Amino acid sequence: MFNFKVEFAKLNIDVNTNYEYTMRFCKRYLTEGESDFSVSVREEEIDEEIAVSPYNPKRGYAESICVYREIAKQLPLFNRMVFHGAVISYNDKGYLFTAPSGTGKTTHIMLWKKFIENVEIVNGDKPILHIEDGAVEAYATPYCGKEGYQNGSSVKLSALCLIRRGEINRIKKVKPSEILSEIMNQLFMPYEAEAVVKTLDLLDSLFKNVPAYVLECDMSEEAVKTSFEALTGEKYKAHSS
């Protein structure tokens, strides 16, 4: 048995695991002090995770997935939620790109980093959003996709952008109702009634405080120019890193 604490999105979480993998995986986020809540995983849950996974994961890795799921279930009670998307920062402003897996969000943020100065990747896959008092802060976690893009920091979100594949690069600001079903598929929805209600409240607050856009694009520099100018309000100037 391994017992340790992690700090995710300014919450101290006591984690109890049967395998060492999760502790090593979260080493950058290990902390001390009083815990806000605790999580643990049963062997039966690990069995279920392995059974449904197409990758035949080892038990330690499967347990780490279960741990984050258990954390995600409790986060809404602390005004936080796990969101499937990639967060970048540019001049201290955050931009959240989301899309179904395989659509190209990771490629798009890497093109931002290639062509635009002062771009950092906060988290490449499953950041935690803290939504409170009219502000949305996106936090890095070690759960950041197979590429491992995360920098241990956080950033206040200035825009949310849903990516769709397209032959013409274009972007438009949208009403929440226009993308609600797609966005619902990108957030973790807990099972407990109280947490479900809280998650929906958080989503409503997210839409009220962060403008939403839909970007139809290919994987070119022109796509970066299109999204950059709309999201930042600045004139695009390429910089090859």
CSV table of C-alpha atoms in Angstrom, one decimal:
chain,number,residue,atom,x,y,z
A,1,MET,CA,0.0,0.0,0.0
A,2,PHE,CA,1.3,3.5,-0.9
A,3,ASN,CA,-0.1,6.6,0.7
A,4,PHE,CA,0.8,10.1,-0.5
A,5,LYS,CA,-0.6,13.6,-1.1
A,6,VAL,CA,-0.9,15.5,-4.4
A,7,GLU,CA,-1.8,19.1,-5.0
A,8,PHE,CA,-4.1,19.5,-8.0
A,9,ALA,CA,-5.7,22.9,-8.7
A,10,LYS,CA,-4.8,24.1,-5.2
A,11,LEU,CA,-6.4,21.2,-3.5
A,12,ASN,CA,-4.5,18.7,-1.3
A,13,ILE,CA,-5.7,15.2,-2.0
A,14,ASP,CA,-4.7,12.1,0.0
A,15,VAL,CA,-4.2,9.2,-2.3
A,16,ASN,CA,-4.1,5.5,-1.3
A,17,THR,CA,-2.9,3.1,-3.9
A,18,ASN,CA,-1.9,-0.6,-4.2
A,19,TYR,CA,0.8,0.1,-6.7
A,20,GLU,CA,3.7,2.5,-6.8
A,21,TYR,CA,3.0,3.7,-10.4
A,22,THR,CA,0.6,6.6,-9.5
A,23,MET,CA,3.0,8.0,-6.9
A,24,ARG,CA,5.8,8.1,-9.5
A,25,PHE,CA,3.5,9.4,-12.2
A,26,CYS,CA,2.4,12.3,-9.9
A,27,LYS,CA,5.9,13.1,-8.5
A,28,ARG,CA,5.9,16.7,-9.7
A,29,TYR,CA,2.6,17.3,-7.8
A,30,LEU,CA,3.5,15.6,-4.5
A,31,THR,CA,2.9,17.7,-1.4
A,32,GLU,CA,2.3,17.7,2.3
A,33,GLY,CA,-0.2,19.2,4.7
A,34,GLU,CA,-3.8,18.8,5.6
A,35,SER,CA,-5.9,17.0,2.9
A,36,ASP,CA,-9.1,18.4,1.4
A,37,PHE,CA,-10.3,14.9,0.6
A,38,SER,CA,-9.0,11.4,0.0
A,39,VAL,CA,-9.3,8.7,-2.7
A,40,SER,CA,-8.6,5.1,-3.0
A,41,VAL,CA,-9.2,2.3,-5.5
A,42,ARG,CA,-10.3,-1.3,-5.1
A,43,GLU,CA,-8.7,-4.1,-7.0
A,44,GLU,CA,-12.1,-4.9,-8.6
A,45,GLU,CA,-12.1,-1.4,-10.1
A,46,ILE,CA,-8.7,-2.0,-11.6
A,47,ASP,CA,-9.9,-5.2,-13.0
A,48,GLU,CA,-12.9,-3.4,-14.6
A,49,GLU,CA,-10.6,-0.7,-16.1
A,50,ILE,CA,-8.3,-3.3,-17.7
A,51,ALA,CA,-11.3,-5.2,-19.1
A,52,VAL,CA,-12.7,-2.1,-20.9
A,53,SER,CA,-9.4,-0.7,-22.1
A,54,PRO,CA,-8.3,-1.5,-25.6
A,55,TYR,CA,-4.6,-1.1,-24.6
A,56,ASN,CA,-4.4,-4.0,-22.1
A,57,PRO,CA,-2.7,-1.8,-19.5
A,58,LYS,CA,-0.6,-3.0,-16.6
A,59,ARG,CA,-2.3,-2.8,-13.2
A,60,GLY,CA,-0.3,0.2,-11.9
A,61,TYR,CA,-1.2,2.3,-15.0
A,62,ALA,CA,-4.9,1.1,-14.8
A,63,GLU,CA,-5.0,2.1,-11.2
A,64,SER,CA,-3.7,5.6,-12.0
A,65,ILE,CA,-6.6,6.1,-14.4
A,66,CYS,CA,-9.0,5.0,-11.7
A,67,VAL,CA,-7.4,7.4,-9.2
A,68,TYR,CA,-8.0,10.4,-11.5
A,69,ARG,CA,-11.6,9.2,-12.0
A,70,GLU,CA,-12.1,9.1,-8.2
A,71,ILE,CA,-10.6,12.6,-7.9
A,72,ALA,CA,-12.8,13.9,-10.7
A,73,LYS,CA,-15.9,12.7,-8.9
A,74,GLN,CA,-15.3,14.9,-5.9
A,75,LEU,CA,-13.9,18.0,-7.7
A,76,PRO,CA,-17.3,19.6,-8.4
A,77,LEU,CA,-17.9,19.9,-4.7
A,78,PHE,CA,-14.9,22.3,-4.7
A,79,ASN,CA,-16.0,24.3,-7.7
A,80,ARG,CA,-13.7,22.4,-10.0
A,81,MET,CA,-14.0,19.9,-12.8
A,82,VAL,CA,-11.9,17.8,-15.2
A,83,PHE,CA,-12.2,18.9,-18.8
A,84,HIS,CA,-11.0,17.1,-21.9
A,85,GLY,CA,-9.0,19.7,-23.8
A,86,ALA,CA,-5.6,21.3,-24.3
A,87,VAL,CA,-4.8,24.6,-22.6
A,88,ILE,CA,-2.1,27.0,-23.7
A,89,SER,CA,-1.0,30.3,-22.3
A,90,TYR,CA,-0.1,33.3,-24.4
A,91,ASN,CA,1.1,36.5,-22.8
A,92,ASP,CA,-0.5,35.3,-19.5
A,93,LYS,CA,-3.9,34.6,-21.1
A,94,GLY,CA,-5.3,31.1,-21.4
A,95,TYR,CA,-7.0,29.4,-24.4
A,96,LEU,CA,-8.7,26.1,-24.1
A,97,PHE,CA,-9.0,24.0,-27.3
A,98,THR,CA,-11.3,21.0,-27.2
A,99,ALA,CA,-12.4,18.4,-29.7
A,100,PRO,CA,-13.1,14.6,-29.8
A,101,SER,CA,-9.9,12.6,-29.7
A,102,GLY,CA,-8.2,12.4,-33.1
A,103,THR,CA,-9.6,15.7,-34.4
A,104,GLY,CA,-6.3,17.5,-34.2
A,105,LYS,CA,-6.3,19.7,-31.0
A,106,THR,CA,-2.8,18.6,-30.0
A,107,THR,CA,-1.5,19.3,-33.5
A,108,HIS,CA,-3.1,22.8,-33.4
A,109,ILE,CA,-1.6,23.8,-30.1
A,110,MET,CA,1.8,22.6,-31.3
A,111,LEU,CA,1.5,24.8,-34.4
A,112,TRP,CA,0.7,27.7,-32.1
A,113,LYS,CA,3.9,26.9,-30.2
A,114,LYS,CA,5.9,26.6,-33.4
A,115,PHE,CA,4.7,29.8,-35.1
A,116,ILE,CA,3.9,32.2,-32.1
A,117,GLU,CA,6.2,33.6,-29.5
A,118,ASN,CA,5.4,33.3,-25.7
A,119,VAL,CA,3.2,30.3,-26.1
A,120,GLU,CA,3.4,27.6,-23.3
A,121,ILE,CA,1.4,24.4,-23.0
A,122,VAL,CA,-0.3,24.3,-19.6
A,123,ASN,CA,-1.9,20.9,-20.1
A,124,GLY,CA,-2.3,18.8,-23.2
A,125,ASP,CA,-5.3,16.6,-22.4
A,126,LYS,CA,-7.2,16.7,-19.1
A,127,PRO,CA,-6.7,20.0,-17.2
A,128,ILE,CA,-8.8,20.9,-14.1
A,129,LEU,CA,-10.9,24.0,-14.4
A,130,HIS,CA,-11.5,26.0,-11.2
A,131,ILE,CA,-14.6,28.2,-11.8
A,132,GLU,CA,-15.5,30.7,-9.1
A,133,ASP,CA,-16.3,34.4,-8.6
A,134,GLY,CA,-16.6,35.0,-12.4
A,135,ALA,CA,-13.1,33.6,-13.2
A,136,VAL,CA,-12.0,30.4,-14.8
A,137,GLU,CA,-8.6,29.1,-13.9
A,138,ALA,CA,-7.1,26.1,-15.8
A,139,TYR,CA,-4.6,24.0,-14.0
A,140,ALA,CA,-2.0,21.5,-15.2
A,141,THR,CA,-2.1,17.9,-14.0
A,142,PRO,CA,0.1,14.9,-14.8
A,143,TYR,CA,-2.9,13.6,-16.7
A,144,CYS,CA,-1.9,15.4,-19.9
A,145,GLY,CA,-2.0,12.9,-22.8
A,146,LYS,CA,0.5,10.5,-24.3
A,147,GLU,CA,2.8,13.4,-25.4
A,148,GLY,CA,3.2,14.5,-21.7
A,149,TYR,CA,2.5,18.2,-22.4
A,150,GLN,CA,2.1,20.0,-19.0
A,151,ASN,CA,4.2,22.6,-17.2
A,152,GLY,CA,2.8,22.5,-13.6
A,153,SER,CA,1.3,26.0,-13.8
A,154,SER,CA,-2.2,27.5,-14.2
A,155,VAL,CA,-3.7,30.3,-16.3
A,156,LYS,CA,-6.9,32.3,-16.4
A,157,LEU,CA,-9.0,31.3,-19.4
A,158,SER,CA,-9.8,34.0,-22.0
A,159,ALA,CA,-11.5,31.8,-24.6
A,160,LEU,CA,-12.8,28.3,-25.3
A,161,CYS,CA,-12.5,27.0,-28.8
A,162,LEU,CA,-14.1,23.8,-30.2
A,163,ILE,CA,-12.2,22.5,-33.2
A,164,ARG,CA,-13.8,20.8,-36.1
A,165,ARG,CA,-12.0,19.5,-39.2
A,166,GLY,CA,-12.5,21.6,-42.3
A,167,GLU,CA,-11.1,22.3,-45.7
A,168,ILE,CA,-11.5,26.1,-45.2
A,169,ASN,CA,-9.9,27.8,-42.2
A,170,ARG,CA,-12.6,29.8,-40.5
A,171,ILE,CA,-13.7,30.7,-37.0
A,172,LYS,CA,-16.8,32.2,-35.4
A,173,LYS,CA,-18.0,33.1,-32.0
A,174,VAL,CA,-21.0,31.0,-30.9
A,175,LYS,CA,-23.7,30.8,-28.4
A,176,PRO,CA,-23.4,28.1,-25.8
A,177,SER,CA,-26.5,26.4,-27.1
A,178,GLU,CA,-24.8,25.9,-30.5
A,179,ILE,CA,-22.1,23.6,-29.0
A,180,LEU,CA,-23.6,22.4,-25.8
A,181,SER,CA,-23.9,18.7,-26.7
A,182,GLU,CA,-20.3,18.6,-28.0
A,183,ILE,CA,-19.0,20.3,-24.9
A,184,MET,CA,-20.9,18.0,-22.6
A,185,ASN,CA,-19.0,15.1,-24.2
A,186,GLN,CA,-15.7,16.7,-23.2
A,187,LEU,CA,-16.3,17.1,-19.5
A,188,PHE,CA,-16.2,14.5,-16.8
A,189,MET,CA,-19.7,13.9,-15.4
A,190,PRO,CA,-19.8,12.3,-12.0
A,191,TYR,CA,-22.4,9.9,-10.7
A,192,GLU,CA,-23.6,11.4,-7.4
A,193,ALA,CA,-26.6,13.6,-7.8
A,194,GLU,CA,-25.1,16.6,-5.9
A,195,ALA,CA,-21.9,16.4,-8.0
A,196,VAL,CA,-23.9,16.2,-11.2
A,197,VAL,CA,-25.9,19.3,-10.3
A,198,LYS,CA,-22.8,21.1,-9.3
A,199,THR,CA,-21.1,20.2,-12.6
A,200,LEU,CA,-23.9,21.6,-14.6
A,201,ASP,CA,-23.7,24.8,-12.6
A,202,LEU,CA,-20.0,25.0,-13.3
A,203,LEU,CA,-20.6,24.5,-17.0
A,204,ASP,CA,-23.2,27.3,-17.0
A,205,SER,CA,-20.7,29.6,-15.2
A,206,LEU,CA,-18.0,28.6,-17.7
A,207,PHE,CA,-20.1,29.7,-20.6
A,208,LYS,CA,-21.1,32.9,-18.9
A,209,ASN,CA,-17.6,34.0,-18.2
A,210,VAL,CA,-15.5,32.6,-21.1
A,211,PRO,CA,-16.5,33.3,-24.8
A,212,ALA,CA,-16.9,30.3,-27.0
A,213,TYR,CA,-15.7,29.8,-30.6
A,214,VAL,CA,-15.9,27.1,-33.2
A,215,LEU,CA,-12.8,26.7,-35.4
A,216,GLU,CA,-13.0,24.8,-38.7
A,217,CYS,CA,-9.5,24.1,-39.9
A,218,ASP,CA,-6.8,22.0,-41.5
A,219,MET,CA,-3.4,21.5,-40.0
A,220,SER,CA,-1.6,24.5,-41.5
A,221,GLU,CA,-0.1,27.8,-40.4
A,222,GLU,CA,-3.1,29.5,-41.9
A,223,ALA,CA,-5.2,27.7,-39.3
A,224,VAL,CA,-3.1,29.2,-36.6
A,225,LYS,CA,-3.4,32.7,-38.0
A,226,THR,CA,-7.2,32.2,-38.2
A,227,SER,CA,-7.6,31.1,-34.5
A,228,PHE,CA,-4.9,33.5,-33.2
A,229,GLU,CA,-6.4,36.7,-34.5
A,230,ALA,CA,-9.9,35.8,-33.5
A,231,LEU,CA,-9.1,34.6,-30.0
A,232,THR,CA,-6.5,37.2,-29.0
A,233,GLY,CA,-7.6,40.2,-31.1
A,234,GLU,CA,-4.0,40.7,-32.2
A,235,LYS,CA,-2.5,40.8,-35.7
A,236,TYR,CA,-0.7,37.5,-36.5
A,237,LYS,CA,3.0,37.6,-36.9
A,238,ALA,CA,4.7,34.3,-37.5
A,239,HIS,CA,7.7,33.2,-35.5
A,240,SER,CA,9.3,29.9,-36.2
A,241,SER,CA,10.7,28.3,-33.1
